[in-house]
XYZ file of N, CA and C in Angstrom:
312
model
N 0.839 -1.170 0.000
C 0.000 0.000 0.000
C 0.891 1.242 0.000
N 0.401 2.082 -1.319
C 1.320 3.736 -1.104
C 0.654 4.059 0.211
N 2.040 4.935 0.745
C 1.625 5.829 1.717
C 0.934 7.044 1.385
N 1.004 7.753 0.448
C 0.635 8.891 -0.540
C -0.764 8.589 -0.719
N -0.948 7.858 -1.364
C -2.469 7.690 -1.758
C -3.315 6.908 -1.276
N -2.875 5.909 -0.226
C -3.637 5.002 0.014
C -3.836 3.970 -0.697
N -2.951 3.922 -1.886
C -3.641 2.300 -3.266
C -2.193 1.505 -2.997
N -2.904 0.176 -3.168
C -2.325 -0.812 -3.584
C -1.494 -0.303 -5.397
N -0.859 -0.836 -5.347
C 0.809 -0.617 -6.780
C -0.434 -1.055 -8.056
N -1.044 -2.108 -7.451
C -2.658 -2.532 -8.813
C -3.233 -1.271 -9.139
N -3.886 -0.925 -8.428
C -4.893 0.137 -8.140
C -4.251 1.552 -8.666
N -2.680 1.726 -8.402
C -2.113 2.777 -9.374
C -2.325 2.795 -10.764
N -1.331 2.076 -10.981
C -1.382 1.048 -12.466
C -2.454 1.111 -12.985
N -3.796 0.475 -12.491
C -5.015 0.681 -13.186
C -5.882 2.171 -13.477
N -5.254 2.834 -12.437
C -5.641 4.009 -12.283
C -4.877 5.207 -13.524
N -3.473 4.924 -13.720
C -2.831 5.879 -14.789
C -3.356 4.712 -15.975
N -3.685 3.679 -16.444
C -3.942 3.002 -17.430
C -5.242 3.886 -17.856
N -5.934 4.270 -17.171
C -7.664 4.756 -17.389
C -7.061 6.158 -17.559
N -6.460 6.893 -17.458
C -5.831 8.021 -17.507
C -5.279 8.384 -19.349
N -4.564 7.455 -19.599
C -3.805 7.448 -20.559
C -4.843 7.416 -21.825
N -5.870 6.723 -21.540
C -7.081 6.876 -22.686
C -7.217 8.707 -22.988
N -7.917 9.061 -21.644
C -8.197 10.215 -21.691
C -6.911 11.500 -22.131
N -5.732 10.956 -21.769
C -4.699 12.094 -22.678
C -4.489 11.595 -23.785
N -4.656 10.497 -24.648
C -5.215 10.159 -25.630
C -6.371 11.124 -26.323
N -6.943 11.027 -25.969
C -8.451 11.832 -26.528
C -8.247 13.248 -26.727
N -7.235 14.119 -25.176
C -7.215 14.928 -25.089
C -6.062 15.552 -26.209
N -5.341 15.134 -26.454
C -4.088 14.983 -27.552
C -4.890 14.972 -28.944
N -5.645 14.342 -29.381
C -6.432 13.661 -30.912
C -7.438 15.376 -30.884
N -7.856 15.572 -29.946
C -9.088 16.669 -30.204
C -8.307 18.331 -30.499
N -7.043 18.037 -29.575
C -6.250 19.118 -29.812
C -5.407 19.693 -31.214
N -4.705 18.206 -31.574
C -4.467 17.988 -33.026
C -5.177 18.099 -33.989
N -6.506 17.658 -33.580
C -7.909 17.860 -34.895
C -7.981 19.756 -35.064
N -7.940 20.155 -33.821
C -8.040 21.332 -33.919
C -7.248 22.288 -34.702
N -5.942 21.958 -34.437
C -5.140 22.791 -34.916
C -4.515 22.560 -36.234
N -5.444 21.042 -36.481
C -4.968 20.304 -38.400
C -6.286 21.375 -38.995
N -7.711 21.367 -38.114
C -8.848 22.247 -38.742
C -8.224 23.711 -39.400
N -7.722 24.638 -38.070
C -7.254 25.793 -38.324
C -5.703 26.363 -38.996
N -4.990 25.135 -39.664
C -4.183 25.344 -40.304
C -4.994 25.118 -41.685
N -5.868 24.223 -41.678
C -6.439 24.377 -43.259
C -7.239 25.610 -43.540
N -7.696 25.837 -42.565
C -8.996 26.981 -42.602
C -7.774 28.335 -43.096
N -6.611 28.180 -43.086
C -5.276 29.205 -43.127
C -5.238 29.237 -44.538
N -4.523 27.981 -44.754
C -4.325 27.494 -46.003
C -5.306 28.108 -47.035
N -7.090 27.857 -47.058
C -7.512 28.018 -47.700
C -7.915 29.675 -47.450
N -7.838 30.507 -46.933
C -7.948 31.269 -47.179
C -6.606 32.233 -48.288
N -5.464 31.943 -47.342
C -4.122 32.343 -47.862
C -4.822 31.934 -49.523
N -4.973 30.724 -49.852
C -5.031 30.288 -51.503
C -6.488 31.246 -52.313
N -7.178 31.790 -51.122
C -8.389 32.134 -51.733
C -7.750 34.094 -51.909
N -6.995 34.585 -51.615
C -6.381 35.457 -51.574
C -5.543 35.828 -52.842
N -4.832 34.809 -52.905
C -3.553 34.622 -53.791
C -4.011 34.334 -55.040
N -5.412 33.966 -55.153
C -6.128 33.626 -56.843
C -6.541 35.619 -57.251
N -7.126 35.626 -55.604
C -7.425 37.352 -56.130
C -6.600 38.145 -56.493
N -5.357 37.602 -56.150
C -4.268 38.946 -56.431
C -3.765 38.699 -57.601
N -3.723 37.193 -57.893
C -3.365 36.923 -59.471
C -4.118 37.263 -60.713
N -5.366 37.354 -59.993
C -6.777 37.794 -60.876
C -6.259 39.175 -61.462
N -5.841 40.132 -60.544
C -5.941 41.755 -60.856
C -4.099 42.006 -61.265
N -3.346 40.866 -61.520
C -1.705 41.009 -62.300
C -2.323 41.090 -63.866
N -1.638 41.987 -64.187
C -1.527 41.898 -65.575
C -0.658 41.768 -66.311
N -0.647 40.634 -67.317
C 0.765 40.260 -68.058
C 1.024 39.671 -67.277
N 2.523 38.790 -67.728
C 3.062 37.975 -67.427
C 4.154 38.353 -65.878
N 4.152 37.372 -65.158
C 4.715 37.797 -64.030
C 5.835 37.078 -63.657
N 7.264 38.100 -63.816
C 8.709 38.096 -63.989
C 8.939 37.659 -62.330
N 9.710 36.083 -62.083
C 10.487 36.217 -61.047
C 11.806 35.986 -60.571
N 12.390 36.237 -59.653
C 13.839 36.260 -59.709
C 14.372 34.954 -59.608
N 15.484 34.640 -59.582
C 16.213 33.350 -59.239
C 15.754 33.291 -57.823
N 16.287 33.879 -56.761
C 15.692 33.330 -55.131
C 14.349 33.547 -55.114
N 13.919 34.245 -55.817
C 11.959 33.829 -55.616
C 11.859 32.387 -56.065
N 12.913 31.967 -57.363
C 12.224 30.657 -58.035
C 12.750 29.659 -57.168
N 13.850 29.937 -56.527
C 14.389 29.001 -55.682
C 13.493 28.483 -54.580
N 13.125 29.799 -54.361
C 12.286 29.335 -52.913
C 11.242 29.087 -52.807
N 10.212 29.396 -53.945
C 9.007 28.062 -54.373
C 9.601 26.810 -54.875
N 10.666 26.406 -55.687
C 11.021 24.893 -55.770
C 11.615 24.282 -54.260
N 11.968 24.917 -53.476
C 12.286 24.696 -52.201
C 11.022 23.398 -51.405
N 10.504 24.691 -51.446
C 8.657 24.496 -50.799
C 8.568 23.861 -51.246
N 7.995 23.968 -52.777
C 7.297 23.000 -53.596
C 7.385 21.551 -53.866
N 9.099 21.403 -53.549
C 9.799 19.797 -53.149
C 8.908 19.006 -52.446
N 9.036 19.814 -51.242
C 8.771 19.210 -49.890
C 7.253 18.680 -49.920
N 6.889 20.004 -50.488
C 5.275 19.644 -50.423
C 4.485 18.753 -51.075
N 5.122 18.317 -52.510
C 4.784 17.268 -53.330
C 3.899 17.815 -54.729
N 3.841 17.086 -55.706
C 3.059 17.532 -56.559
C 1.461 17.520 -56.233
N 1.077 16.844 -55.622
C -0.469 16.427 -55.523
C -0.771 17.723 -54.837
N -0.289 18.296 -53.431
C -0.586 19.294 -52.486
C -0.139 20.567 -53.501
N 0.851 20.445 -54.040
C 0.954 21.846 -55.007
C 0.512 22.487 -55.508
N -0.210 21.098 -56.442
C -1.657 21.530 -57.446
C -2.664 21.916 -56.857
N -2.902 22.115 -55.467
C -4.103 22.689 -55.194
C -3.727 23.963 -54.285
N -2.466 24.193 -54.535
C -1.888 25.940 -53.724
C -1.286 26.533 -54.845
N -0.751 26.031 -55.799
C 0.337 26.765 -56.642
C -0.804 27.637 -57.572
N -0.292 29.062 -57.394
C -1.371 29.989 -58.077
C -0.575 30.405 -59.519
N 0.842 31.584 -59.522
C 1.627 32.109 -60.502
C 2.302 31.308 -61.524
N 2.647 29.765 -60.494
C 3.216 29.160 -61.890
C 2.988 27.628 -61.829
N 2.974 26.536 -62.724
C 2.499 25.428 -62.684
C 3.588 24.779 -61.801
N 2.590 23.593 -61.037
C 3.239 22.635 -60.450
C 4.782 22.135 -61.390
N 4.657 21.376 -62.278
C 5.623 20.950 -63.245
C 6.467 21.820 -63.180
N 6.718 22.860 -63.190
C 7.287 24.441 -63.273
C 8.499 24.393 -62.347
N 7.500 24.804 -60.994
C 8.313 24.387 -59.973
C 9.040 23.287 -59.225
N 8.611 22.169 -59.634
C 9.536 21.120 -59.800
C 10.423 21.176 -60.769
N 10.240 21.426 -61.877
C 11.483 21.439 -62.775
C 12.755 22.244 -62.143
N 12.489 23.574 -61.240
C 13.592 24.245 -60.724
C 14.030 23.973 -60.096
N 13.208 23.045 -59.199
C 14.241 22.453 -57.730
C 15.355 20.971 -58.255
N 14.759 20.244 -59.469
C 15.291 18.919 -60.518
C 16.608 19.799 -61.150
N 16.503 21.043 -61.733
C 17.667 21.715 -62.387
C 18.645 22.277 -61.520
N 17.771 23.294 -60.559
C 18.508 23.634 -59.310
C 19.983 24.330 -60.284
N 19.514 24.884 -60.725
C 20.346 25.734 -61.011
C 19.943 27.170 -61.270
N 20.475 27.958 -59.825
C 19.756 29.718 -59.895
C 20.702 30.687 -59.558
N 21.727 30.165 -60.697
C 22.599 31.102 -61.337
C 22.498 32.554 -61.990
């Protein structure tokens, strides 16, 4: 028997076992949350970035470290996720720069 609590070493044990569900749950609802409000980000940021491309006119000139640093991103992020953020220039595009990687 703890002196602390009064339980038998069982009765602990069973006691943080029933515990561990619940920071379980509490962990999953927290994560849901903050996977919700990073998309709710995402899609706005993308609902933004169509408007601003809407009102460019002509073709839109970018530098070597601009192109660098969407093929950067764009690596990481994959083609599938690209195609549904990449606004100024095509997926293929930006993969091709990070494959050439050359921003000489």
């Amino acid at each position: 028997m703890n002196r602390i609590t009064g339980m038998k070493a069982g009765q602990i044990i069973g006691t943080m076992n029933g515990l561990e569900g619940d920071w379980r749950k509490a962990v999953a609802y927290i994560t849901g949350t903050v996977d919700e409000e990073l998309l709710l980000r995402r899609e706005y940021l993308s609902a933004e970035n169509r408007i601003l491309v809407q009102q460019l006119q002509g073709r839109l000139r970018l530098t070597d470290p601009q192109r660098q640093t969407l093929a950067e991103i764009g690596h990481r992020l994959g083609r599938k996720a690209l195609a549904d953020v990449a606004n100024i220039v095509r997926p293929g595009t930006i993969l091709g720069w990070y494959c050439r990687a050359s921003f000489s």
